[in-house]
Coordinates of C-alpha atoms and ligand atoms in Angstrom, one line a residue:
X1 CA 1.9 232.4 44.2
X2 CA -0.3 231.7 41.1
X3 CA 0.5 234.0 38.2
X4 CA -2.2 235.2 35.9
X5 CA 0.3 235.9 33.4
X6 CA 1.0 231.9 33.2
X7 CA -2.7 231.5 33.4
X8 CA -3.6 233.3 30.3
X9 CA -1.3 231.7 27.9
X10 CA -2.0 228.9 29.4
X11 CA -5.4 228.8 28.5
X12 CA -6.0 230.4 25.3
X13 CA -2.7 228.3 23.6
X14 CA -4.6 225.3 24.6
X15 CA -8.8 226.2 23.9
X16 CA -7.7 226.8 20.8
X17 CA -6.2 224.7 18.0
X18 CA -3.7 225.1 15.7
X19 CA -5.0 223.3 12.6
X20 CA -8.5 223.3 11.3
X21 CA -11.6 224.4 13.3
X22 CA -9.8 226.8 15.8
X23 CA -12.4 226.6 18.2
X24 CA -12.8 223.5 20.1
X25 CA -14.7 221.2 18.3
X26 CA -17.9 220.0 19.6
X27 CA -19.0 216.6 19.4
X28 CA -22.8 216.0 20.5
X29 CA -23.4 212.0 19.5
X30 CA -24.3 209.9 22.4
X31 CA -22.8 206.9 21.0
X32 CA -20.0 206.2 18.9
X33 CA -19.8 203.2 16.5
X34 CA -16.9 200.4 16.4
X35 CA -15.2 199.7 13.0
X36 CA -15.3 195.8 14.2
X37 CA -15.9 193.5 17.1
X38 CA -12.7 193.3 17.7
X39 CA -12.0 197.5 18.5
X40 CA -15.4 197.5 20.4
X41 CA -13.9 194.7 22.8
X42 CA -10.4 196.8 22.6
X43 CA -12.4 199.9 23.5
X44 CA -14.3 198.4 26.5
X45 CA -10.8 196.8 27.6
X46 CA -9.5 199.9 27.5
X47 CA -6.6 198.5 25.0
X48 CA -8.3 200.8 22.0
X49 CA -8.3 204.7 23.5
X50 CA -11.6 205.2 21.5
X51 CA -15.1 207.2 22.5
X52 CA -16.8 204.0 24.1
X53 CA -20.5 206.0 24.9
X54 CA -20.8 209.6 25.8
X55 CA -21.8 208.5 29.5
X56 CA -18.1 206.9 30.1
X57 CA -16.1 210.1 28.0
X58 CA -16.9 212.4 25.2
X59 CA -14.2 213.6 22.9
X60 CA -15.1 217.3 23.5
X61 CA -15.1 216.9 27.2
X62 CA -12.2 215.0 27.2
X63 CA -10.3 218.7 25.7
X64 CA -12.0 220.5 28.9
X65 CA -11.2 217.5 31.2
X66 CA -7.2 217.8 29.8
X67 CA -7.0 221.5 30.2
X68 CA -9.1 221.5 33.8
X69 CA -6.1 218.2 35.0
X70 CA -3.3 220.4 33.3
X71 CA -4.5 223.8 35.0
X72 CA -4.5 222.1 38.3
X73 CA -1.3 220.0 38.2
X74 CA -3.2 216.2 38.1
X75 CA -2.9 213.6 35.7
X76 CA -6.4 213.2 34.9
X77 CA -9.8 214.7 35.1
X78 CA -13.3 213.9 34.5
X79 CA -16.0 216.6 33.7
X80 CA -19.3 216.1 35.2
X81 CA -23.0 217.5 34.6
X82 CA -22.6 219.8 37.4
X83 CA -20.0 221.0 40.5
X84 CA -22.3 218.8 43.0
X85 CA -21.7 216.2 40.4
X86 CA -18.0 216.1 40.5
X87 CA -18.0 216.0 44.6
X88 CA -20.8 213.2 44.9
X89 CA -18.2 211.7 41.7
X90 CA -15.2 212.3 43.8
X91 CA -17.0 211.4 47.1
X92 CA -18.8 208.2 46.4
X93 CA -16.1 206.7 44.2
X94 CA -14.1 206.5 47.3
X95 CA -17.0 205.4 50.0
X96 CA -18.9 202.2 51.1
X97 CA -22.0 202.2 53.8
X98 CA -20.3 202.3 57.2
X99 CA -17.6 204.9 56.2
X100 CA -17.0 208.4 57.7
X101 CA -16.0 211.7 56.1
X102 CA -14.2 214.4 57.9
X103 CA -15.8 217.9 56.6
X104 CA -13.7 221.4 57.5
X105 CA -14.8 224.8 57.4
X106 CA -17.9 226.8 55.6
X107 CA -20.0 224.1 52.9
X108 CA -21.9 224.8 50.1
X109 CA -25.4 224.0 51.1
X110 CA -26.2 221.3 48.5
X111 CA -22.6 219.7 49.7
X112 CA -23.8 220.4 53.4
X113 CA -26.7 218.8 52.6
X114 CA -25.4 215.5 50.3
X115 CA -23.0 215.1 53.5
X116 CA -25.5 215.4 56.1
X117 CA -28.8 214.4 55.0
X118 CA -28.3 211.8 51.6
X119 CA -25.0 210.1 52.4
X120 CA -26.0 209.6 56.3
X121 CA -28.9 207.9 54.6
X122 CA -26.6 205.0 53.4
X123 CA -24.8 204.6 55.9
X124 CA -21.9 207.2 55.8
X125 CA -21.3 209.3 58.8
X126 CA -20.0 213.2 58.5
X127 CA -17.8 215.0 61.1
X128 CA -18.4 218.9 60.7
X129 CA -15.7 221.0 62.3
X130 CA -14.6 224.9 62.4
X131 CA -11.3 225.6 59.7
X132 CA -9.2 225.7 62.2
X133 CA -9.9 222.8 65.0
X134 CA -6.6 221.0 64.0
X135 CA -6.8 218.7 67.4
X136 CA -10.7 217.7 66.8
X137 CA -9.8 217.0 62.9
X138 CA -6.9 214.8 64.0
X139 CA -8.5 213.0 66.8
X140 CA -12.1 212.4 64.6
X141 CA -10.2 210.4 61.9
X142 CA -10.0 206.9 62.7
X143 CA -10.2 203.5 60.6
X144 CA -13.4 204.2 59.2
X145 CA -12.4 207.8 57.6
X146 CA -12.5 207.7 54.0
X147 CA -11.8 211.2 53.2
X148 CA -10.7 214.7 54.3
X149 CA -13.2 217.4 52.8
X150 CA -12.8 221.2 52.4
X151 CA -13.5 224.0 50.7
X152 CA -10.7 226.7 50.0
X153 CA -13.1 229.7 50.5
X154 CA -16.4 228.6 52.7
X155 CA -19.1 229.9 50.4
X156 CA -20.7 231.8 52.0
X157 CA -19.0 232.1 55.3
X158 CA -15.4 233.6 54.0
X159 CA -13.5 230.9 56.4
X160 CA -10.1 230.4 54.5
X161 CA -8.4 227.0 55.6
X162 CA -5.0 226.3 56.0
X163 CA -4.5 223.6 52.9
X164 CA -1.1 222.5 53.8
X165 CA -1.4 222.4 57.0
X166 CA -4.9 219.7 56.6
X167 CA -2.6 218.4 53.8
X168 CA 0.3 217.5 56.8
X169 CA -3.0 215.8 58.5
X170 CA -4.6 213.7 55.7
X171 CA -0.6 212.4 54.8
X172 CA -0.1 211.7 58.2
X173 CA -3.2 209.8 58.7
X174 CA -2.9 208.4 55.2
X175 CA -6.2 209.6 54.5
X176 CA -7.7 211.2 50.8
X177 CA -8.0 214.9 51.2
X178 CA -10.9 216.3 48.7
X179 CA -10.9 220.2 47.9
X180 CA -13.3 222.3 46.2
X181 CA -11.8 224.7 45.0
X182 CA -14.7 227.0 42.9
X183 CA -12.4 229.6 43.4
X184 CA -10.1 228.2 40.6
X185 CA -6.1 228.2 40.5
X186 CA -6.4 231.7 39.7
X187 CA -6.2 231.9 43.5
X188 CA -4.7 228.8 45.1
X189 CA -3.8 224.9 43.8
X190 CA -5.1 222.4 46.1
X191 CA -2.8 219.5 44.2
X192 CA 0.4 221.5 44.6
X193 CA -0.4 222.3 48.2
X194 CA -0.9 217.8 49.4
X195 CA -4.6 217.4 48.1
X196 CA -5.3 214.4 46.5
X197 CA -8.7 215.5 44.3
X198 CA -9.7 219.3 43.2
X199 CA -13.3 219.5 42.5
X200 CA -14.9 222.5 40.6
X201 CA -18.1 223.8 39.8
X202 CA -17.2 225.0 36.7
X203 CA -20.8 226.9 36.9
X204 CA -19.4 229.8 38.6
X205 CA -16.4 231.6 37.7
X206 CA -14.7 229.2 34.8
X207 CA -17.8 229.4 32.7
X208 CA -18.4 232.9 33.7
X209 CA -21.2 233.8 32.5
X210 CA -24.1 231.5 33.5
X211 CA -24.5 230.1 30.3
X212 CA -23.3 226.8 31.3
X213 CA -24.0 224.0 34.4
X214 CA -21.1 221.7 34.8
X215 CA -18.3 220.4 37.0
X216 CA -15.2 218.8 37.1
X217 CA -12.8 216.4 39.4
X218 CA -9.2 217.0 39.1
X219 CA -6.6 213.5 40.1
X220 CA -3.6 213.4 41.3
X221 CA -1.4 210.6 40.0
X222 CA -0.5 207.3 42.1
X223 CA 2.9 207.2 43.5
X224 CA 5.4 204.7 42.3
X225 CA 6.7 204.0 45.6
X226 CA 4.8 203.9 48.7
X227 CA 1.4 205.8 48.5
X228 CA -1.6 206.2 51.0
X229 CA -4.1 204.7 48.2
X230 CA -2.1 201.6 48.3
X231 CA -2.9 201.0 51.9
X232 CA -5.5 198.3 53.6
X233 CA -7.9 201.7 53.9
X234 CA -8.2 201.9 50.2
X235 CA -7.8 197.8 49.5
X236 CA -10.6 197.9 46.6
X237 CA -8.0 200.8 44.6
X238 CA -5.6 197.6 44.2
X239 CA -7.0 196.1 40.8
X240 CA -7.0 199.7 39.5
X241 CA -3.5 200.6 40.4
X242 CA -2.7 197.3 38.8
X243 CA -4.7 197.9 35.5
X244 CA -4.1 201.9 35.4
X245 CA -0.6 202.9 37.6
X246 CA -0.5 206.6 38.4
X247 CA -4.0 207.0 36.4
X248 CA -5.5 204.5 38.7
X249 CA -8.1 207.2 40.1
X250 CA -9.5 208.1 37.0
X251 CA -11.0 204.5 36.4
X252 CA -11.4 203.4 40.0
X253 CA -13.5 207.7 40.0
X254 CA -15.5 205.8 36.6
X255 CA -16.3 202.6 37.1
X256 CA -17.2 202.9 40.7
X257 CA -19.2 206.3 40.2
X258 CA -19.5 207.7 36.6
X259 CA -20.7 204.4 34.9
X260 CA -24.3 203.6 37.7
X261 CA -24.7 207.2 38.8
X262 CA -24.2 208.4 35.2
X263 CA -23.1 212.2 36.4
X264 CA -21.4 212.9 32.8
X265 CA -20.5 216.3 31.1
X266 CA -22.8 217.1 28.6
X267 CA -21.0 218.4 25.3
X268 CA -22.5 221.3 24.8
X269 CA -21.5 222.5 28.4
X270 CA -18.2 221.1 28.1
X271 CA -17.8 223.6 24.6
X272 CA -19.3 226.7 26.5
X273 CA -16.6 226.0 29.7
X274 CA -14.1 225.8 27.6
X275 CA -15.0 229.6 26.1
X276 CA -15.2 230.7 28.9
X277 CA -11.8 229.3 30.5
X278 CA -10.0 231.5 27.8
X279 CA -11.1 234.8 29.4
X280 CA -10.9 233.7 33.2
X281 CA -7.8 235.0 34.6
X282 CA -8.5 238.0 32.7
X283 CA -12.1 238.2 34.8
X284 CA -10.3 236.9 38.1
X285 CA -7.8 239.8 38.0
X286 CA -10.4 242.2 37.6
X287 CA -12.8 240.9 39.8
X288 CA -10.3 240.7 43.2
X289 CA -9.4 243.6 42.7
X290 CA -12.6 245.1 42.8
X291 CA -14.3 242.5 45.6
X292 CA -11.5 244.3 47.6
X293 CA -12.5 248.1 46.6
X294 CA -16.2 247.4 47.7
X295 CA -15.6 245.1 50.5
X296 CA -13.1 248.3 51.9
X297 CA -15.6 250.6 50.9
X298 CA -18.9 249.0 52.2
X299 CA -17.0 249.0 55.2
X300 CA -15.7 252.2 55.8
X301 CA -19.7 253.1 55.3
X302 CA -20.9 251.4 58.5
X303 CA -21.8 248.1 56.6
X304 CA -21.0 244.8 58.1
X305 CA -19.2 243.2 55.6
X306 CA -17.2 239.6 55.7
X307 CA -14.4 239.1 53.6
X308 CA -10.8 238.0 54.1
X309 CA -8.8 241.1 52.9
X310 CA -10.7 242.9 55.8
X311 CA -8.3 243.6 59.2
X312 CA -11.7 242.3 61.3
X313 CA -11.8 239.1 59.2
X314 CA -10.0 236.0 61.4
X315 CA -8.2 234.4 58.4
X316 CA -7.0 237.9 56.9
X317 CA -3.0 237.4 57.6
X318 CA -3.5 233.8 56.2
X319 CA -5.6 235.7 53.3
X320 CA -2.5 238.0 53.1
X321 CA 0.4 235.5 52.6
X322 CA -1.4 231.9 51.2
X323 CA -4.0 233.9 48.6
X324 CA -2.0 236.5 47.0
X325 CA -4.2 236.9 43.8
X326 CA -7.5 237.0 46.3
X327 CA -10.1 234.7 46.8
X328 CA -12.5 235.1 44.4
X329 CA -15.6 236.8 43.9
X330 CA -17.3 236.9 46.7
X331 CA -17.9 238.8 50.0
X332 CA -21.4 239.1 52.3
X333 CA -23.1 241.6 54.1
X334 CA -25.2 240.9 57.3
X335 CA -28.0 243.7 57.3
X336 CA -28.8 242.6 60.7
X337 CA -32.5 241.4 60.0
X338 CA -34.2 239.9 57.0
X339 CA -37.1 242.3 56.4
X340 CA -33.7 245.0 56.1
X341 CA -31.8 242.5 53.6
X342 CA -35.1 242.2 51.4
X343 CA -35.4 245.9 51.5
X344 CA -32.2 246.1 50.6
X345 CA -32.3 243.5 47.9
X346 CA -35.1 245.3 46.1
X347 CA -33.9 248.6 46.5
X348 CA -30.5 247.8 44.1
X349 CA -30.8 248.6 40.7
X350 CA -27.6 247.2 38.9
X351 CA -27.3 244.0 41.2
X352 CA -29.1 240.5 39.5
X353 CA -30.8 238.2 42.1
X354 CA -29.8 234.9 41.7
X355 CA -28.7 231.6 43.2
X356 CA -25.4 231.7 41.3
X357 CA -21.7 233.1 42.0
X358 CA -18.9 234.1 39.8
X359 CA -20.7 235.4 36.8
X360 CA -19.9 238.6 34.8
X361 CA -22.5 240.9 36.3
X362 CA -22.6 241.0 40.0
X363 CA -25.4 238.6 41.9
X364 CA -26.5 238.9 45.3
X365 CA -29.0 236.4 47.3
X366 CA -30.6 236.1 51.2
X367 CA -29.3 233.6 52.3
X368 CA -31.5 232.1 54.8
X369 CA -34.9 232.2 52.9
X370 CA -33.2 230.9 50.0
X371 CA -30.4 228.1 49.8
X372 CA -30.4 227.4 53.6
X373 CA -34.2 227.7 54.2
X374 CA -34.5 224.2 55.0
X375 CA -31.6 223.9 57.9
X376 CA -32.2 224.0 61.3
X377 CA -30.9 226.9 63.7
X378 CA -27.8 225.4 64.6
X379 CA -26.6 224.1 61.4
X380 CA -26.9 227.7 60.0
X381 CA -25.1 229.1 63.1
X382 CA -22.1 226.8 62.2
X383 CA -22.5 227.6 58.7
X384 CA -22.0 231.3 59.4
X385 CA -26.0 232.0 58.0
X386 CA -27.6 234.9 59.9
X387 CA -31.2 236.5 59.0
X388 CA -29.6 239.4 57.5
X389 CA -27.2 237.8 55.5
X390 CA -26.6 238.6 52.0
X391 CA -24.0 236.6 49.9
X392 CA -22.5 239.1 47.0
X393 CA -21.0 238.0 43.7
X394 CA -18.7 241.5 42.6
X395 CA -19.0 241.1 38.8
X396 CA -17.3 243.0 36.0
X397 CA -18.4 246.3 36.1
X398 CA -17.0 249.7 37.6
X399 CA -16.6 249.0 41.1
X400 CA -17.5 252.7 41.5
X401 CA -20.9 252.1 39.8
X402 CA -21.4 248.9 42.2
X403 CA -20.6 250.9 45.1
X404 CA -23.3 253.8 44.7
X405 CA -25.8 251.3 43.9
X406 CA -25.2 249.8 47.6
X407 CA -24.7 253.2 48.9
X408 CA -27.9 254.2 47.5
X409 CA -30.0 250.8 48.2
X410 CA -28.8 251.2 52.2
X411 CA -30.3 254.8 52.3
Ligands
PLP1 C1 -22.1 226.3 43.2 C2 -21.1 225.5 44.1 C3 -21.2 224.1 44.1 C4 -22.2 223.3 43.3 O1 -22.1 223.5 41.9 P1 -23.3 223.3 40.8 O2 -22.6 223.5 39.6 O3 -24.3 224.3 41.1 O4 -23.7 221.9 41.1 C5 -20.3 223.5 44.9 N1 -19.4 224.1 45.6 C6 -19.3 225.5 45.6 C7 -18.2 226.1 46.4 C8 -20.2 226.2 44.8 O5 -20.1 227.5 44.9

């Protein structure tokens, strides 16, 4: 279990610093100079731990990038321009043409789609399967699979996936296992739980407040001994193992993806995260407790409402003992058609219509005219996306006050 307590010191003892400019300090220059030759070929070599150009690492990302690795257990992370940065960082860093990915549970449409549509369209091949087809997952991997793919809360679908259990897989098959896990350690540590690489959108809930776009992919370290990444699967990690050790994802993540694809953190994003990581367990407590109050609420008023802490829901004894401190801020509502959904919609007063999750004030979207407009029929049945649906970010304010403004928009 993840304590919030923890969490809060945590994060404000290390936003903060203890001698001059207490707030982190925010360094926007896309280049930094060399004193000599000789420290810019140090620098490039790596033997000079210097700011090289902002693309490769920027000093105030680098703070975010050392709480975000030290929040999620890893040795290292790198912050990106945006969540679907860090997965295509994390993703592509680790794939050649001819490769195959193995995807569990709900997606993300724009990670549904970089799967499905881009990647397929060099040559890498995506498996989709329900959370919990253990047999299918284990028999789809083969010598091709690159990588194990999940997210800890399907947004939107609510699926809740067994991590260790897909961990026991991935080890066994001595295959990378990738989690996004949006919903933030607040809730549940992919690292501690077998996963190899945690990536964020750090958009949502860590930011908090939609003043910022940005990512992040957390690493764990290389074993000493025996490690999967050592293997013939992952042959081209060798020379980075042998140049970095433990860290050997970090450079293998930036020279193979970060330096041609150029997904970097901007600065001024990586600041604004970093505000907002101060407050977020503070937020995350508040907020599961109240998805919880509407979610129980909503449903004891006739709504059809999806979300884990719900006796209906499929996952809700896994909900029960793996996410004791919830799953975040989300829950939907299927309204049954999409002319009732916009009504709806339209008839709220306190909720903001957006395409964003995890902000301060509650946001709610249809889903299938919006982020899923483009799939086909059965894609959206396996991504859980019905007419009606409405996907429902619970902000910060009195549950009570979200609650009659449902009540009243379903009237
Ligand atoms: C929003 C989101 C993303 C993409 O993040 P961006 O910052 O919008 O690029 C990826 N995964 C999940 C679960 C998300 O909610």
């Amino acid at each position: 279990m993840n304590n919030f307590e923890d969490f809060c010191t945590k994060f404000v003892q290390s936003v903060g610093n203890k001698e001059g400019a207490v707030s982190p300090v925010l360094v926007t220059s896309a280049s930094f100079a060399y004193a000599d030759a000789q420290t810019g070929e140090g620098i490039f070599d790596g033997s000079i731990k210097k700011p090289l150009y902002s693309r490769m690492g920027n000093p105030t990302s680098a703070k975010l990038e050392s709480i975000m690795a030290d929040m999620d257990g890893g040795i290292g992370a790198i912050a990106t321009s945006s969540g679907m940065a860090a997965t295509t960082l994390a993703t592509m860093s680790l794939l050649s043409s001819g490769d195959e990915i193995v995807s569990i549970g709900g997606l993300f449409g724009g990670t549904y789609a970089l799967f499905s549509e881009t990647l397929s369209r060099f040559g890498i091949k995506t498996h989709f399967f329900d959370v919990d087809e253990f047999e299918n997952i284990t028999n789809a991997i083969n010598e091709n699979t690159k990588i194990i793919f999940l997210e800890s809360v399907g947004n939107p679908n609510m699926r809740l996936p067994d991590i260790k259990k897909i961990a026991a897989i991935a080890n066994a098959a001595e295959v990378a296992f990738i989690v996004d896990n949006t919903i933030t350690p607040m809730s549940i540590s992919p690292l501690k739980l077998g996963a190899d690489i945690a990536v964020y959108s750090t958009t949502k809930i860590i930011s908090g407040n939609s003043s910022a776009l940005g990512g992040c992919a957390v690493f764990r370290a290389i074993n000493d001994g025996d490690d999967k990444f050592k293997t013939q699967r992952y042959n081209f990690l060798a020379k980075f193992i042998k140049g970095a050790g433990k860290m050997a994802l970090i450079p293998n993540a930036k020279k193979r993806a970060m330096r041609d694809f150029g997904m970097s953190a901007n600065a001024h994003s990586s600041y604004q995260t970093m505000l907002g990581l101060e407050t977020l367990p503070l937020r995350m407590q508040r907020i599961v407790q109240s998805v919880e109050i509407v979610a129980d609420e909503l449903d004891k008023n006739g709504f059809k409402v999806n979300h884990p802490s719900l006796k209906s829901h499929p996952q809700n004894e896994r909900y029960l003992s793996d996410f004791s401190n919830g799953c975040g801020t989300l829950l939907t509502i299927d309204m049954g058609t999409k002319e009732r959904a916009f009504e709806f919609l339209n008839k709220t007063k306190l909720v903001t219509l957006t395409a964003n999750i995890g902000d301060s004030r509650t946001l709610a979207l249809h889903m299938a005219s919006t982020i899923y407009r483009d799939f086909d029929k059965e894609t959206k049945k396996f991504l859980g996306i019905s007419e009606g649906l409405i996907r429902i970010s619970i902000g910060l304010e009195n549950p009570q006050d979200i609650i009659n403004d449902f009540l009243n928009a379903a009237k």
